[in-house]
Short mmCIF file of C-alpha atoms and ligand atoms in Angstrom, two decimals:
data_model
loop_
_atom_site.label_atom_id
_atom_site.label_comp_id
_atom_site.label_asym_id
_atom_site.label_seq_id
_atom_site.Cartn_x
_atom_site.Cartn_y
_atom_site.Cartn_z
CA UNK A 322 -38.35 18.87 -56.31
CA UNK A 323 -40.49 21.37 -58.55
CA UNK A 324 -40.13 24.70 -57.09
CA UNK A 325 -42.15 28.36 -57.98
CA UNK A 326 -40.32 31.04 -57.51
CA UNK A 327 -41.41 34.69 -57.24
CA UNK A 328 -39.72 37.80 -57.16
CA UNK A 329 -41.06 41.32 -56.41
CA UNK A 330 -38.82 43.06 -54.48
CA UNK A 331 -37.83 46.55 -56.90
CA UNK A 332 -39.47 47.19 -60.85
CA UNK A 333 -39.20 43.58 -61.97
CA UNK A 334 -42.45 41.05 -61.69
CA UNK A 335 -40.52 37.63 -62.12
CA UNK A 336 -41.33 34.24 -61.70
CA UNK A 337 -40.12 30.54 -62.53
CA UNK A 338 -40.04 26.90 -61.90
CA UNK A 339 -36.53 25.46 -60.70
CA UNK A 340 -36.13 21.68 -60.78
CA UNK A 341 -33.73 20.39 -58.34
CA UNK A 342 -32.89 17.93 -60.64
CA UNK A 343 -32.63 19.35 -63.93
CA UNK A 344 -32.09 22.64 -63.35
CA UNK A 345 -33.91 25.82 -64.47
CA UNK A 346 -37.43 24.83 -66.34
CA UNK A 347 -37.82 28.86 -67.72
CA UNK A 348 -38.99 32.23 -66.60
CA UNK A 349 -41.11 35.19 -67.30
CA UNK A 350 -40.12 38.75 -66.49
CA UNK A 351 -42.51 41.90 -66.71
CA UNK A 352 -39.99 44.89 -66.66
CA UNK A 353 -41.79 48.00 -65.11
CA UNK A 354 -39.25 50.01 -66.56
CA UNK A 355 -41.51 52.42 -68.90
CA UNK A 356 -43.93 53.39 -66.15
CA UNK A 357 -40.86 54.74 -63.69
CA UNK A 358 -38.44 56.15 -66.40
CA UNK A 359 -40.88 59.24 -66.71
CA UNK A 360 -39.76 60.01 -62.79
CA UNK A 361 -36.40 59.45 -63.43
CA UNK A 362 -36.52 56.52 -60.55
CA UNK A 363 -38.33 53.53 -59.18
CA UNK A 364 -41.56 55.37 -57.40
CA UNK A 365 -42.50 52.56 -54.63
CA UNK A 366 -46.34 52.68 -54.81
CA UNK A 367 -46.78 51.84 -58.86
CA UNK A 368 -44.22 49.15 -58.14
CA UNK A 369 -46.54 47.36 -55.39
CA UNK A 370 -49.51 48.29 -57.48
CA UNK A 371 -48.01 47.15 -60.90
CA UNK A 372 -47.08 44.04 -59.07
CA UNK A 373 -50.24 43.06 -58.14
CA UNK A 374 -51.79 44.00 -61.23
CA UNK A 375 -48.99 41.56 -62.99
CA UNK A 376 -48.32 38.65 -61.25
CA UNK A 377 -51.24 36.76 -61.56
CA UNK A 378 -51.80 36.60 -65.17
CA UNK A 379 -47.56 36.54 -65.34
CA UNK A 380 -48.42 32.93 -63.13
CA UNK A 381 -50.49 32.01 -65.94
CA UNK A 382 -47.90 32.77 -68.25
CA UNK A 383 -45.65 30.80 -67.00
CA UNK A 384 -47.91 27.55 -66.92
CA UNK A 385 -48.32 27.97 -70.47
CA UNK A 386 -44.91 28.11 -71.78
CA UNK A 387 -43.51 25.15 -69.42
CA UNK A 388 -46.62 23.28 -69.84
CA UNK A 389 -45.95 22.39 -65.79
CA UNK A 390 -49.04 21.51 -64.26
CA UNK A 391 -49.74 23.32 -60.69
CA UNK A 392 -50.25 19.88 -59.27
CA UNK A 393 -46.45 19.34 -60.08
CA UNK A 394 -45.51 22.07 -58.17
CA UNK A 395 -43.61 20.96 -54.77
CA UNK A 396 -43.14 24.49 -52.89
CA UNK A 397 -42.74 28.26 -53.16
CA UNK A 398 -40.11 30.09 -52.76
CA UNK A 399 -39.93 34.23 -53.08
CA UNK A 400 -38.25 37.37 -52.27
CA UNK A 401 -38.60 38.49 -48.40
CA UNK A 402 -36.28 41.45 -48.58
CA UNK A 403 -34.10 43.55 -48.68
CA UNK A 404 -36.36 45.65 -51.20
CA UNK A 405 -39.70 48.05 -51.04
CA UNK A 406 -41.82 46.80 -48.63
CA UNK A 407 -44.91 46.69 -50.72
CA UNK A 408 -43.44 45.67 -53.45
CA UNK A 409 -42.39 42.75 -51.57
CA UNK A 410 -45.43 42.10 -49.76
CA UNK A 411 -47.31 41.41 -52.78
CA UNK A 412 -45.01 38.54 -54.07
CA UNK A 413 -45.02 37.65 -50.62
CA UNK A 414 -48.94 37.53 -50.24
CA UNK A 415 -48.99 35.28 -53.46
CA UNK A 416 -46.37 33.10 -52.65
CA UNK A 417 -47.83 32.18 -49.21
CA UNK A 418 -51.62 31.95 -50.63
CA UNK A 419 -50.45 29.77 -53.47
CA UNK A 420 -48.56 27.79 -50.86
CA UNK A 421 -51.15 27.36 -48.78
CA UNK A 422 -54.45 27.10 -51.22
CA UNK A 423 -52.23 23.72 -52.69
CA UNK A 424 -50.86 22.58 -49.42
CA UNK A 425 -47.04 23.21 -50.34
CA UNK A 426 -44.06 24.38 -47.94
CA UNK A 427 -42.83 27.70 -48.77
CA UNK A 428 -39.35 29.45 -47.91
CA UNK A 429 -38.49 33.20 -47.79
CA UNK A 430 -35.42 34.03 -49.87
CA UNK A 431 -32.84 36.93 -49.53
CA UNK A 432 -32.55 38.56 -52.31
CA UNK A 433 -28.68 38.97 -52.39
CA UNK A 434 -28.43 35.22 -51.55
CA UNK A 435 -31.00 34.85 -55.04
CA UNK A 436 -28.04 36.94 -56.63
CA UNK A 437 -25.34 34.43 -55.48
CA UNK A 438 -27.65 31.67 -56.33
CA UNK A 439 -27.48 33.32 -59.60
CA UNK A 440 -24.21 32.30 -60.76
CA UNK A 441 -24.82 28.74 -61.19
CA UNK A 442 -27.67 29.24 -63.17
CA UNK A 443 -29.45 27.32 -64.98
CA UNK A 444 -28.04 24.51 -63.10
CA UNK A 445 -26.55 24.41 -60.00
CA UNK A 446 -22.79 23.30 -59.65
CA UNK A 447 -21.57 25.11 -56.44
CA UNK A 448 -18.13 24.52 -55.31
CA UNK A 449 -17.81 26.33 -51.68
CA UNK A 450 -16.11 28.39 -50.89
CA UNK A 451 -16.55 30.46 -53.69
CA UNK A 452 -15.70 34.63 -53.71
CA UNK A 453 -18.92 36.59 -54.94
CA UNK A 454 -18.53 39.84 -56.49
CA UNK A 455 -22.08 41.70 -55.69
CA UNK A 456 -22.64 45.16 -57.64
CA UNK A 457 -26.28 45.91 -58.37
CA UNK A 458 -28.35 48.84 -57.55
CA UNK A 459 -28.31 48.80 -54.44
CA UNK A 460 -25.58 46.93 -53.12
CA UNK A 461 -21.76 46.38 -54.06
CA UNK A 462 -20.08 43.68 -51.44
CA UNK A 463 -17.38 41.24 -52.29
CA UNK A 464 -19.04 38.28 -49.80
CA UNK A 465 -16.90 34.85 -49.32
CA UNK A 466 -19.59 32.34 -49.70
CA UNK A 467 -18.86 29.41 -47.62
CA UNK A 468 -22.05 27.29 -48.16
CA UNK A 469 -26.27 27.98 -47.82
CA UNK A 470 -26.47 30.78 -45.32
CA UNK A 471 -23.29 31.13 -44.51
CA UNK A 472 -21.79 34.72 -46.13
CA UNK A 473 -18.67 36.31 -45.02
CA UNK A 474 -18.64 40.19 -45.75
CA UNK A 475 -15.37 40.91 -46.29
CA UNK A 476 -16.11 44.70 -47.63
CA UNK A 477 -18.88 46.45 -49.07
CA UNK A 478 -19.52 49.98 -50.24
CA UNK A 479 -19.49 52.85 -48.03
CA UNK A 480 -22.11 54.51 -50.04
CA UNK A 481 -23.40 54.49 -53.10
CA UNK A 482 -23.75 51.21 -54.80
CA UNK A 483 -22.21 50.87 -58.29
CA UNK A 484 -25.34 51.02 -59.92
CA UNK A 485 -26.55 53.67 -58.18
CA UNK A 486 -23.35 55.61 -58.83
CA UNK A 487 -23.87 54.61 -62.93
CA UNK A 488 -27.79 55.79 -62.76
CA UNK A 489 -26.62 58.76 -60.92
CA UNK A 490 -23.83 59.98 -63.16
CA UNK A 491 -26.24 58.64 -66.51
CA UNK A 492 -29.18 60.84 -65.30
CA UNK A 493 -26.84 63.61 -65.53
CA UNK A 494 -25.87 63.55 -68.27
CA UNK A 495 -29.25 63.31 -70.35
CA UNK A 496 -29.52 59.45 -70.32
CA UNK A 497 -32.84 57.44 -69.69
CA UNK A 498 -33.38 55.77 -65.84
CA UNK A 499 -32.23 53.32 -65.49
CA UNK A 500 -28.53 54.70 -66.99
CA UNK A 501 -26.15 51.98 -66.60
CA UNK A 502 -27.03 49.99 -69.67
CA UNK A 503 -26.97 53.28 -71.58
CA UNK A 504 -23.48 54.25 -70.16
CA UNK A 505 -22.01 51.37 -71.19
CA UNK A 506 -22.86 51.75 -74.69
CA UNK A 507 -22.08 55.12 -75.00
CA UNK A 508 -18.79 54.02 -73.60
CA UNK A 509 -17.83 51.78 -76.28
CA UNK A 510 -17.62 54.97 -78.27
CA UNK A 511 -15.65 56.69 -75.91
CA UNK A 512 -12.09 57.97 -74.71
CA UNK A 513 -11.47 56.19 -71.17
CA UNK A 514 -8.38 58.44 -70.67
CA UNK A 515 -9.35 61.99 -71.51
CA UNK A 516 -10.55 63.01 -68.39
CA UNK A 517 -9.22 62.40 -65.02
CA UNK A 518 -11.31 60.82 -62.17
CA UNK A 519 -10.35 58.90 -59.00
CA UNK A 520 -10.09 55.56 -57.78
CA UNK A 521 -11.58 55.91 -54.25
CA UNK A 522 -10.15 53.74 -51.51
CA UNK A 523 -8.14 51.83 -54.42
CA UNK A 524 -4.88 51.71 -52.80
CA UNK A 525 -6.43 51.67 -48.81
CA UNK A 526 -6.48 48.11 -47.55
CA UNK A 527 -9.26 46.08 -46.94
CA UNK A 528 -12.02 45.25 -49.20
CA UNK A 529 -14.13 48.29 -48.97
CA UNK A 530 -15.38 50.53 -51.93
CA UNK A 531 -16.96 54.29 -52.55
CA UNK A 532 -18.43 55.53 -55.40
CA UNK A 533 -20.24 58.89 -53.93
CA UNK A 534 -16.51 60.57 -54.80
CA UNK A 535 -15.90 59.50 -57.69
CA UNK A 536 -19.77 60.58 -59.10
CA UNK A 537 -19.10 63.61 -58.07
CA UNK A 538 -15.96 64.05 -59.49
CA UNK A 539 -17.61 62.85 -62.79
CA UNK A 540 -20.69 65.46 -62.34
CA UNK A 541 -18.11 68.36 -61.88
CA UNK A 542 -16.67 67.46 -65.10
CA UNK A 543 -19.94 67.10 -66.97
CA UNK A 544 -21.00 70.35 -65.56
CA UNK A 545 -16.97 72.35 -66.57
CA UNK A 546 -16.83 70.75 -70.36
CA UNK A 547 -19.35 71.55 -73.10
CA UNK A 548 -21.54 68.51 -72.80
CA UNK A 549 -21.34 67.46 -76.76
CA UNK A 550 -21.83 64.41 -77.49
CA UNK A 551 -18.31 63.40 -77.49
CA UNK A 552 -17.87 64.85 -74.37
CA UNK A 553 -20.66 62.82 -73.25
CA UNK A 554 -18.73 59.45 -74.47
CA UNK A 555 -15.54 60.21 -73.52
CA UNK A 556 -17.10 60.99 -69.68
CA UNK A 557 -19.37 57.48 -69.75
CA UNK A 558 -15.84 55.68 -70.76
CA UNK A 559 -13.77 57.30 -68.12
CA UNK A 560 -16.10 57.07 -65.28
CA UNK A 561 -16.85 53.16 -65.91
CA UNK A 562 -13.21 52.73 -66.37
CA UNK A 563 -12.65 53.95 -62.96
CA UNK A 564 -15.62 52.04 -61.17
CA UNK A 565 -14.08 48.52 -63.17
CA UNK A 566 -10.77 49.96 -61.93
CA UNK A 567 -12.19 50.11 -58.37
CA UNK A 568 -14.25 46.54 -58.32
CA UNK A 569 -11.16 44.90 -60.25
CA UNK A 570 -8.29 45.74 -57.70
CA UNK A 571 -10.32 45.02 -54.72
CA UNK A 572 -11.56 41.47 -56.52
CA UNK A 573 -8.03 40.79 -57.35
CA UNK A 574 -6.40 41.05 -53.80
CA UNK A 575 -9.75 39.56 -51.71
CA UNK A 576 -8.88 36.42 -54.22
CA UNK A 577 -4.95 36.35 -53.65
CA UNK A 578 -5.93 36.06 -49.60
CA UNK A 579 -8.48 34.01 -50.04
CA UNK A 580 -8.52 30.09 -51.41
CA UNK A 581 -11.22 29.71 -53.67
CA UNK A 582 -11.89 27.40 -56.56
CA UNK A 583 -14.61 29.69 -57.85
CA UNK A 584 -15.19 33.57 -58.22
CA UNK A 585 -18.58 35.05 -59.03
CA UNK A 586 -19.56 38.29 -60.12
CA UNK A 587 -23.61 38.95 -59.87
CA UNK A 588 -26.12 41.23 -59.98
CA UNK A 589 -27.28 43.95 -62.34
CA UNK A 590 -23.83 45.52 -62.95
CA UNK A 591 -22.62 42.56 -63.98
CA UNK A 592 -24.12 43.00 -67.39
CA UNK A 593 -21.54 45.39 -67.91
CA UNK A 594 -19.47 44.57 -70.52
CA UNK A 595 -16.13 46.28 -69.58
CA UNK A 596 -16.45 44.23 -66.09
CA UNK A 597 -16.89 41.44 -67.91
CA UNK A 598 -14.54 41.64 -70.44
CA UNK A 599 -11.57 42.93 -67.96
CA UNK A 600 -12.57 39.94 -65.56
CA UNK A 601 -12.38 37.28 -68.55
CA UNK A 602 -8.29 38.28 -68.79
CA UNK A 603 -7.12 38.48 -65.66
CA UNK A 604 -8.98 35.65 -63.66
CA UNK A 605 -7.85 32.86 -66.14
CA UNK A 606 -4.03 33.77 -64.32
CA UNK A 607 -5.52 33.61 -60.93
CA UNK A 608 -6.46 29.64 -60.91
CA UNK A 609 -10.26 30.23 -60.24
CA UNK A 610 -13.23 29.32 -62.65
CA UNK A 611 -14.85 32.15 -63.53
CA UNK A 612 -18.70 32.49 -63.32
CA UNK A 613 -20.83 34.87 -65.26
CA UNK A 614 -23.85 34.22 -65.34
CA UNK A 615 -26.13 35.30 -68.53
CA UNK A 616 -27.03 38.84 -68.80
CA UNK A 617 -31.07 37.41 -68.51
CA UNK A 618 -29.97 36.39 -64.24
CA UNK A 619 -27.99 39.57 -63.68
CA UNK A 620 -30.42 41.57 -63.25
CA UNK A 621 -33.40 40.80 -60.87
CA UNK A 622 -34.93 37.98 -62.19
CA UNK A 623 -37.16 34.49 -60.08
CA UNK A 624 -34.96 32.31 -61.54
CA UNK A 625 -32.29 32.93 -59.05
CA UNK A 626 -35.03 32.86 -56.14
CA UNK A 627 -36.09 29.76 -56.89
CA UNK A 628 -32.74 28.27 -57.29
CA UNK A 629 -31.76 29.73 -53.80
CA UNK A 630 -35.10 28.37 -52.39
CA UNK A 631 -34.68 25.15 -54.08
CA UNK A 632 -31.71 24.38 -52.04
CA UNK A 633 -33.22 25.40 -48.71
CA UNK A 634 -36.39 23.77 -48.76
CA UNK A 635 -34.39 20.40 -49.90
CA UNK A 636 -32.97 20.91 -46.49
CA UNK A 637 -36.25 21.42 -44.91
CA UNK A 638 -36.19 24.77 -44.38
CA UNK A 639 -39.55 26.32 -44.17
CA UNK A 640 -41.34 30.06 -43.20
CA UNK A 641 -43.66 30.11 -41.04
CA UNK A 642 -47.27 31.35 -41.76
CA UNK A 643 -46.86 34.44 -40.40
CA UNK A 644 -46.01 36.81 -43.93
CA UNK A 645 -42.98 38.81 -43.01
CA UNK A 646 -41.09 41.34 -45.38
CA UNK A 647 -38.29 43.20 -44.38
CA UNK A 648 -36.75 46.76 -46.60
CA UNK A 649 -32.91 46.12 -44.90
CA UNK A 650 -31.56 42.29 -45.13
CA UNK A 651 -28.01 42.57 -44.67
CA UNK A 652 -26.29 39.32 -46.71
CA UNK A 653 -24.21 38.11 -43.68
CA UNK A 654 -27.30 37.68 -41.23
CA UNK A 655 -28.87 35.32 -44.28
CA UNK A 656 -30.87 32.72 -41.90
CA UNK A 657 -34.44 32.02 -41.77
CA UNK A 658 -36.84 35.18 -42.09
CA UNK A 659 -38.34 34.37 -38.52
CA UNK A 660 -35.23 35.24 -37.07
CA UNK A 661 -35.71 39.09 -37.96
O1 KG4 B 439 -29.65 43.63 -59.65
P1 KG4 B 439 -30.48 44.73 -60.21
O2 KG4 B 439 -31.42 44.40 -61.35
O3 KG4 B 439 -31.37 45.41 -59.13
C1 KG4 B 439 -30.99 45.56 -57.80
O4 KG4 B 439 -31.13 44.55 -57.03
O5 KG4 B 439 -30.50 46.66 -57.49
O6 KG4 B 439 -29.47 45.89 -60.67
C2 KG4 B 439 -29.89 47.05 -61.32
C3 KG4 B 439 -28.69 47.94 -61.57
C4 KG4 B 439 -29.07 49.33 -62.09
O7 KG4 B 439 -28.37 50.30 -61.35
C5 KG4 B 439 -28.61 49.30 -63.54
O8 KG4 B 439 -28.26 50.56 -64.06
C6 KG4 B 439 -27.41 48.39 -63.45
O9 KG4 B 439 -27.83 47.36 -62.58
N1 KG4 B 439 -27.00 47.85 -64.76
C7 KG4 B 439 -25.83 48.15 -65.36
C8 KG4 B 439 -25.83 47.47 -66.61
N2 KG4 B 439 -27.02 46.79 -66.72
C9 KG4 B 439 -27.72 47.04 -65.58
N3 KG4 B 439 -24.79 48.89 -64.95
C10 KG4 B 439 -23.73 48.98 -65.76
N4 KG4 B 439 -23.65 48.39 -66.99
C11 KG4 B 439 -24.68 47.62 -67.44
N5 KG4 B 439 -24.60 47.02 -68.64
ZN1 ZN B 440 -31.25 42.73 -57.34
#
């Protein structure tokens, strides 16, 4: 099965063609980074209207570079929420006109379960259960995935997200929107240990996390030392110490009470390359495969919609006509978009 998939739901146009057999066939991207990084932050309104200005001639793209004929095409999948609800409802609109214009079923995807989806990309080899570490913008949940549709929360932030928290503490301290790529550069030339800041909730138990404390802690510091450049460093390398300290511990003991033979981390954080590195030495003594997917599916991307609507509509799953979006989505209520 040939499957579109379309993605709208924040600053990224995306869309792709997953084969159920084969895997991942490519996908295009239009970043809308340059026209919100003058605000400082996504504005909703140029997002929908960039969108829609984008995703047609993106489609186009697309049939280009894969050479896929639209008459190969075997249904639609896209991004139903949680996101900006006109951002959405432009991918949305598409998806369900191209559905119906060629006579195709089409499925409404969650976007954290497109994250998930993410990890076995460009080819799906899912082992349930498998632990998922979440941390994007606007989320940060360790879920237990225990097949399609079926998420256990076991924790989840208590307010900001990690990348919020690394935007947040990068806008302060003179870096471009959206900061966390920029942090974690500027950490690689930094002192981790010079400054103090806290681990939030680290030793509590449960699998919760909270990063509002610990950016604040980080801003006072910012705002006490002289803000040079080394300064600047040695802040970005303590403060994503202590968020990797933070998503580490918690990962560690939700995997120790858990039996999984996979763990997952996903999302746009997980393009971070202290995460990454920190999580290549300790899983390998835990006894679980580690997946990470390529920075190109971290963050928001179709590819990962399409896989994740690939394996629903092989099960017959299918939206309704009626176009539904939704701005809140919560991963653990992850059934069919009619249900909201
Ligand atoms: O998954 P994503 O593209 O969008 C949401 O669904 O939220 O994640 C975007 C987030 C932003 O906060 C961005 O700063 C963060 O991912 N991010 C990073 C890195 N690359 C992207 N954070 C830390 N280190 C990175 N290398
Ligand atoms: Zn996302």
């Amino acid at each position: 099965m040939l499957v579109l998939g379309v993605e709208t739901s924040c600053d990224e146009t995306s869309l792709a063609f997953y084969h159920t057999e084969t895997g991942l066939i490519d996908q295009v991207i239009y970043s809308q980074i340059e026209q919100h990084q003058c605000y400082g932050g996504v504005v909703p309104e140029i997002a929908a209207r960039t969108h829609s200005d984008r995703i047609v001639p993106l489609y186009h793209e697309l049939l280009n570079r894969t050479q896929v004929r639209a008459v190969e095409i075997d249904g639609v999948a896209y991004t139903a929420g949680p996101g900006l609800v006109g951002a959405l409802m432009v991918g949305a609109c598409f998806a369900h006109s191209f559905a119906e214009t060629c006579g195709l079923p089409k499925v409404a995807v969650n976007h954290l379960e497109g994250h998930i989806f993410s990890a076995w990309l460009p080819k799906m080899q899912v082992q349930w259960p498998c632990l998922v570490l979440l941390v994007s913008g606007g989320h940060t949940a360790l879920i237990l995935a225990q097949g399609i549709g079926k998420y256990v929360l076991l924790g989840q932030t208590l307010d900001d997200a990690a990348g919020e928290a690394f935007d947040k503490t990068a806008k302060l301290m003179g870096l471009p929107y959206p900061g966390g790529v920029y942090l974690d550069q500027l950490a690689l030339k930094g002192d981790a240990e010079r400054f103090k800041l806290p681990r939030p909730l680290i030793h509590q138990a449960g699998y919760d996390f909270s990063f509002s404390g610990l950016k604040t802690a980080a801003i006072r510091v910012w705002e006490t030392c002289h803000q040079t450049d080394l300064d600047r460093a040695d802040l970005a390398a303590t403060f994503q110490n202590a968020v990797v300290d933070c998503l580490l511990t918690k990962t560690v003991s939700a995997l120790k009470a858990h039996s999984v033979k996979q763990f997952a981390v996903v999302g746009g954080v997980s393009a971070n390359s202290d995460l990454r590195q920190r999580l290549r030495s300790v899983l390998p003594s835990l006894g679980v495969d580690l997946l990470m997917p390529d920075v190109c599916y971290c963050t928001d991307n179709a590819a990962m919609i399409a896989a994740a609507g690939a394996a629903r509509l092989v099960l017959g799953s299918q939206t309704p006509e009626a176009i539904q979006v939704v701005a809140r989505w919560p991963i653990d209520q992850c059934f069919e978009i009619d249900e909201f």
